Tab-separated table of C-alpha atoms in Angstrom:
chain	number	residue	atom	x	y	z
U	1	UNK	CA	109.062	123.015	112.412
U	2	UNK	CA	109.234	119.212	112.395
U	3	UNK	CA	109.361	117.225	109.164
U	4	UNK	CA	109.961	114.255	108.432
U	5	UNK	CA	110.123	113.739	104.398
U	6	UNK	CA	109.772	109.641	103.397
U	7	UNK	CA	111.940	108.362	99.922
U	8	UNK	CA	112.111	105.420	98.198
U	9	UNK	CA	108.818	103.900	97.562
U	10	UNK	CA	107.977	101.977	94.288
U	11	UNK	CA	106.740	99.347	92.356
U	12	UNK	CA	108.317	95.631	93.151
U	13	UNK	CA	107.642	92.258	92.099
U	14	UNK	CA	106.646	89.542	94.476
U	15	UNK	CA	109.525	88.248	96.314
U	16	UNK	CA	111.660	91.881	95.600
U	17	UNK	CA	113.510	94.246	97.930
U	18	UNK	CA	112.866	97.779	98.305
U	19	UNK	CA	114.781	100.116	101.412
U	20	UNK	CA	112.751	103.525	102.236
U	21	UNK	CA	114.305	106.488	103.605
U	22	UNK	CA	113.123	108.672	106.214
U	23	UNK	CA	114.942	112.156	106.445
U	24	UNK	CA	114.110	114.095	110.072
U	25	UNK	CA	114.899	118.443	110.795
U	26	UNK	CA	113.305	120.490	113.415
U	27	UNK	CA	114.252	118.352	116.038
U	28	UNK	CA	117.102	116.706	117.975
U	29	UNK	CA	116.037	113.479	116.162
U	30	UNK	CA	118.249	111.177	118.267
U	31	UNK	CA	115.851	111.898	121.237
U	32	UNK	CA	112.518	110.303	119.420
U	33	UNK	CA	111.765	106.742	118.526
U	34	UNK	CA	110.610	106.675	115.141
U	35	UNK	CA	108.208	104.245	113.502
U	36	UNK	CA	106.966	102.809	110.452
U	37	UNK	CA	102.718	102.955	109.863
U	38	UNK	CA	101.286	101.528	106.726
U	39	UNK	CA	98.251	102.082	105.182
U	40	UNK	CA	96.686	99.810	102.414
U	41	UNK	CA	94.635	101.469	99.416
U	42	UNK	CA	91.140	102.114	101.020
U	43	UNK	CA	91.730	100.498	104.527
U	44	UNK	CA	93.062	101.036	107.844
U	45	UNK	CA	96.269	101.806	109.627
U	46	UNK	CA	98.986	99.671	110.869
U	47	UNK	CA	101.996	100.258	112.887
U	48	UNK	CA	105.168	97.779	110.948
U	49	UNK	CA	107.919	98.546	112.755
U	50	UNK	CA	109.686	101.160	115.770
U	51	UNK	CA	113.532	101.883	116.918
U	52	UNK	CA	114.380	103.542	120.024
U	53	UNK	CA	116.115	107.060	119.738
U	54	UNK	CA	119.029	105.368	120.192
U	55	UNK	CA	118.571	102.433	117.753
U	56	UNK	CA	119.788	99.801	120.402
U	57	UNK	CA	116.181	98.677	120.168
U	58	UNK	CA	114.170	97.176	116.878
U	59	UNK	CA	110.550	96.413	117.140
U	60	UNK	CA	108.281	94.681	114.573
U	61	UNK	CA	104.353	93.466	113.790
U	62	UNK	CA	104.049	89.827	113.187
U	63	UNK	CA	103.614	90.581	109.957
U	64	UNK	CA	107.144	91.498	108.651
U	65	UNK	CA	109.250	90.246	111.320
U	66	UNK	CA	112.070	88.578	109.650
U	67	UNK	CA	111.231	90.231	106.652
U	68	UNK	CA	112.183	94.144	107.329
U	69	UNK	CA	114.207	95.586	109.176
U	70	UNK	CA	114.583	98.788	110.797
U	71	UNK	CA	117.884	101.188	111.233
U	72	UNK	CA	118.751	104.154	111.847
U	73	UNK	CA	122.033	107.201	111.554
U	74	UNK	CA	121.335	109.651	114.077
U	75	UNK	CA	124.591	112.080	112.663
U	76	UNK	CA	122.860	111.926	109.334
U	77	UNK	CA	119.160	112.312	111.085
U	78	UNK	CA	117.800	109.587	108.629
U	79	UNK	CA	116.002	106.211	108.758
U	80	UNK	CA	115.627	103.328	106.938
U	81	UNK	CA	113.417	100.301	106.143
U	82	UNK	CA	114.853	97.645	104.356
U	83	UNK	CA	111.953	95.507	103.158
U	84	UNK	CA	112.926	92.152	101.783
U	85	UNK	CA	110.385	89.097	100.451
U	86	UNK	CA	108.230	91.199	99.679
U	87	UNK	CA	104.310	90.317	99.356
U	88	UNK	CA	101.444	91.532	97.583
U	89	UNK	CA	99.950	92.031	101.068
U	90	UNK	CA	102.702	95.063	102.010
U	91	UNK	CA	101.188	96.801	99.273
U	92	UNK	CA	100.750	100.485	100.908
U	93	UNK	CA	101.538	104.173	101.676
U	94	UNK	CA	104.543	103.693	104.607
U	95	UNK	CA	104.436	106.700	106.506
U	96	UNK	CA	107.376	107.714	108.832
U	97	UNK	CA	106.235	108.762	112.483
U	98	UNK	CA	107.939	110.261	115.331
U	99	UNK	CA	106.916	108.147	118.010
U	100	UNK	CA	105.871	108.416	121.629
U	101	UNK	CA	104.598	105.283	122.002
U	102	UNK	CA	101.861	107.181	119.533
U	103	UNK	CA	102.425	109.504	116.536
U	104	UNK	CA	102.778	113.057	117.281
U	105	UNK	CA	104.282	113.855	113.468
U	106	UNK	CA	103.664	112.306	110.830
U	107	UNK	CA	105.287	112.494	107.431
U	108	UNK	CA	103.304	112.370	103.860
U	109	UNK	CA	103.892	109.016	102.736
U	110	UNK	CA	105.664	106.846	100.382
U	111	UNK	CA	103.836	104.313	98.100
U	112	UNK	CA	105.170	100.885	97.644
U	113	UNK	CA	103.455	98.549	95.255
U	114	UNK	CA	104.341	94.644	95.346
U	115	UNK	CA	102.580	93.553	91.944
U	116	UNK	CA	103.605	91.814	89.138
K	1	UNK	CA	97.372	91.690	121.113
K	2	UNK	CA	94.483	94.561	122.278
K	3	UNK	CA	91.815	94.809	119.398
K	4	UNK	CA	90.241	97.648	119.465
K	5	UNK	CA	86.724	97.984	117.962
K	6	UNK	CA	85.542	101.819	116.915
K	7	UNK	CA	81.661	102.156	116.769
K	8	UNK	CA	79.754	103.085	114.497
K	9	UNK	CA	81.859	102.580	111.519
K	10	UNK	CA	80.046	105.654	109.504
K	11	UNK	CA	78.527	108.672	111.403
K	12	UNK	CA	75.966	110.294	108.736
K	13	UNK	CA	75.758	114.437	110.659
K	14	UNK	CA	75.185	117.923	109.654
K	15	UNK	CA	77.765	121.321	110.502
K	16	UNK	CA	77.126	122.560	113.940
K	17	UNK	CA	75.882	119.008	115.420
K	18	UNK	CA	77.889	116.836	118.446
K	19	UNK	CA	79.754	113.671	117.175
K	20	UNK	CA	80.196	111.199	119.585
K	21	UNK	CA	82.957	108.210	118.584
K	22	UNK	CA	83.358	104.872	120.419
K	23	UNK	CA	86.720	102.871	120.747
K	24	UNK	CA	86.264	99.358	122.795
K	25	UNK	CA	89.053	97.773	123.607
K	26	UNK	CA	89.441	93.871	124.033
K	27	UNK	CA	91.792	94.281	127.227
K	28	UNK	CA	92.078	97.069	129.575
K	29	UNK	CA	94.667	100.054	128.183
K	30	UNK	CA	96.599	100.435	130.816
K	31	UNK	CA	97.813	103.880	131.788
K	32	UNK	CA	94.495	105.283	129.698
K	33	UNK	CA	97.396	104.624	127.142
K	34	UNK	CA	95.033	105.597	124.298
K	35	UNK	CA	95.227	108.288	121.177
K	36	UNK	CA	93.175	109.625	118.454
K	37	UNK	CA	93.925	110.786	115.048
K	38	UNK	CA	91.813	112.215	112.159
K	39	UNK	CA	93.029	111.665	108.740
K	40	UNK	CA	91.429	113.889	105.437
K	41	UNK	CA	91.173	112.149	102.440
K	42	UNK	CA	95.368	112.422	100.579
K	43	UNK	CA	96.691	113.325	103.904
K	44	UNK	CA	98.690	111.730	106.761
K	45	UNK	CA	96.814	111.517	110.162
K	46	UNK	CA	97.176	113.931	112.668
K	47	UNK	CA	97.168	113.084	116.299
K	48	UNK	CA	94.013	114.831	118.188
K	49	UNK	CA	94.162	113.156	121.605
K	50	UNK	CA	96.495	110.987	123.886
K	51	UNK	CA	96.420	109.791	127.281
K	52	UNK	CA	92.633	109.355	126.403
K	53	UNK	CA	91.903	113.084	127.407
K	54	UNK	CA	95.066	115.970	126.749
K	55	UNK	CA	94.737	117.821	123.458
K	56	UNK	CA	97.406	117.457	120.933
K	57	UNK	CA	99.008	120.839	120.055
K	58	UNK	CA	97.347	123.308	118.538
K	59	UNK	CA	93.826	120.891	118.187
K	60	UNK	CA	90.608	122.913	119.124
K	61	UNK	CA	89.060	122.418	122.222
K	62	UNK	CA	85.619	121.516	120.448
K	63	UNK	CA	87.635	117.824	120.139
K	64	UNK	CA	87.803	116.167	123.378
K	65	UNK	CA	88.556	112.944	124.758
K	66	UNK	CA	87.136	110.477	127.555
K	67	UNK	CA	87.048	107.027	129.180
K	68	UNK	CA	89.148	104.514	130.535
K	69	UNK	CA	89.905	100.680	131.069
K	70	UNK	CA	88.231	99.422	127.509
K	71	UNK	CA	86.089	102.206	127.016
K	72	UNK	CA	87.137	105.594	125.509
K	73	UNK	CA	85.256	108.186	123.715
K	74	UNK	CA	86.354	111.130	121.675
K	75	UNK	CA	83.803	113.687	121.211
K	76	UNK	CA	83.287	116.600	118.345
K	77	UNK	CA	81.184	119.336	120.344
K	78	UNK	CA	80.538	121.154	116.713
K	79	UNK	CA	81.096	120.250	114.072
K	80	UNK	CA	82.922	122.093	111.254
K	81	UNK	CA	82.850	121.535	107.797
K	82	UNK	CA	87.018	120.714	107.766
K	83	UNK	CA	85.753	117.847	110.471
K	84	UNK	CA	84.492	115.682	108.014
K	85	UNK	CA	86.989	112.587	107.873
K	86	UNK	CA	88.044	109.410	109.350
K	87	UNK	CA	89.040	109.057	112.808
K	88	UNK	CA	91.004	106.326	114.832
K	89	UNK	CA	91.932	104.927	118.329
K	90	UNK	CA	95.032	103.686	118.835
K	91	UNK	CA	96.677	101.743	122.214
K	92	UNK	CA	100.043	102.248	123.137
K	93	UNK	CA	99.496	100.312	126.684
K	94	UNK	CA	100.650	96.950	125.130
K	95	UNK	CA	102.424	95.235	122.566
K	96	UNK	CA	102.057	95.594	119.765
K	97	UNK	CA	100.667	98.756	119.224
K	98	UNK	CA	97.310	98.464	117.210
K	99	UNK	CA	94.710	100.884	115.598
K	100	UNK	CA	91.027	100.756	115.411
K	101	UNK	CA	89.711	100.331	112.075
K	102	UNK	CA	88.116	103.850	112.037
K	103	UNK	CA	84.596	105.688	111.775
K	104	UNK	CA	83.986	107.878	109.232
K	105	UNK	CA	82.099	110.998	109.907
K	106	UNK	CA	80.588	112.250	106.546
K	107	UNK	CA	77.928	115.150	106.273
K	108	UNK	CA	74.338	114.383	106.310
């Protein structure tokens, strides 16, 4: 069965740091590109950031370019967002999502709050 | 950047009815490069449909998909009571991928 189980979500001021984990089984993870989707309390979703299988290739909305950054340990099958300058705006659930181009899995979520 | 615009934005129906959902995209998707999800309220989404019209795993074939260019459809034939939720479009023709903002359907 394919899981992918998200960490590290929490509260942060404006301006903090915060690096979420994304742990992968049921699958030879190194094959999938994985992504980042938020969702903001009440709205709509948005994808935030993608890495190839092979993590040679980082992708990234407007939005957080410069900002976050994607990586990945394919031994270890985990992933990680480090999410620097952080804004009120990237308040959100962050789901992790094994990606083909869409999101075929999806895991439950991690909240991450950017309030004072 | 492809917008894509889902019509209506809430579907008011009863159990056993035919929901019919609209996603218009601002550029042609090429490929028919196009999914949908449904997400219940506290839960992730779940993919339905991609490449506009091939069933996700395991999805009941009362959901099915349509259209192509800037036009794409998904289409409830019945619908049952676990149905009730929000649904979005999403392109994965062009960078950057984007999402519709959703329709809810919600019983009548």
């Amino acid at each position: 069965e394919v899981q992918l189980l998200e960490s590290g979500g929490g509260l942060v001021q404006p301006g903090g740091s915060l690096r979420l984990s994304c742990a992968g089984s049921g699958f030879t993870f190194s094959n999938y590109g994985i992504s980042w989707v938020r969702q903001a309390p009440g709205k709509g979703l948005e994808w935030v950031s993608g890495i190839s299988g092979s993590g040679g290739n980082t992708f990234y909305a407007d939005s957080v370019k410069g900002r976050f950054t994607v990586s990945r340990d394919n031994p270890k099958n985990t992933l990680d967002l480090q999410m620097n300058s952080l804004r009120a705006e990237d308040t959100a659930v962050y789901y992790c999502v094994r990606w083909n181009g869409y999101g075929d899995y999806w895991g439950q979520g991690t909240l991450v709050t950017v309030s004072s | 950047e492809i917008v894509l615009t889902q019509s209506p934005g809430t579907l008011s129906l009863s159990p056993g009815e035919r929901a019919t959902l609209s996603c218009r995209a601002s550029q042609s998707v090429s490929s028919n490069s196009l999914a949908w999800y449904q997400q219940r309220p506290g839960q992730p989404p779940r993919v339905l449909i991609y490449g506009a019209s091939s069933r996700a795993t395991g999805i009941p074939d009362r959901f099915s998909g349509s259209g192509s260019g800037t036009d794409f459809t998904l289409t409830i034939s019945r619908l049952e009571p676990e149905d009730f939720a929000v649904y979005y479009c999403q392109q994965y023709g062009g960078s950057p991928r984007t999402f519709g903002q959703g329709t809810r359907v919600e019983i009548k």
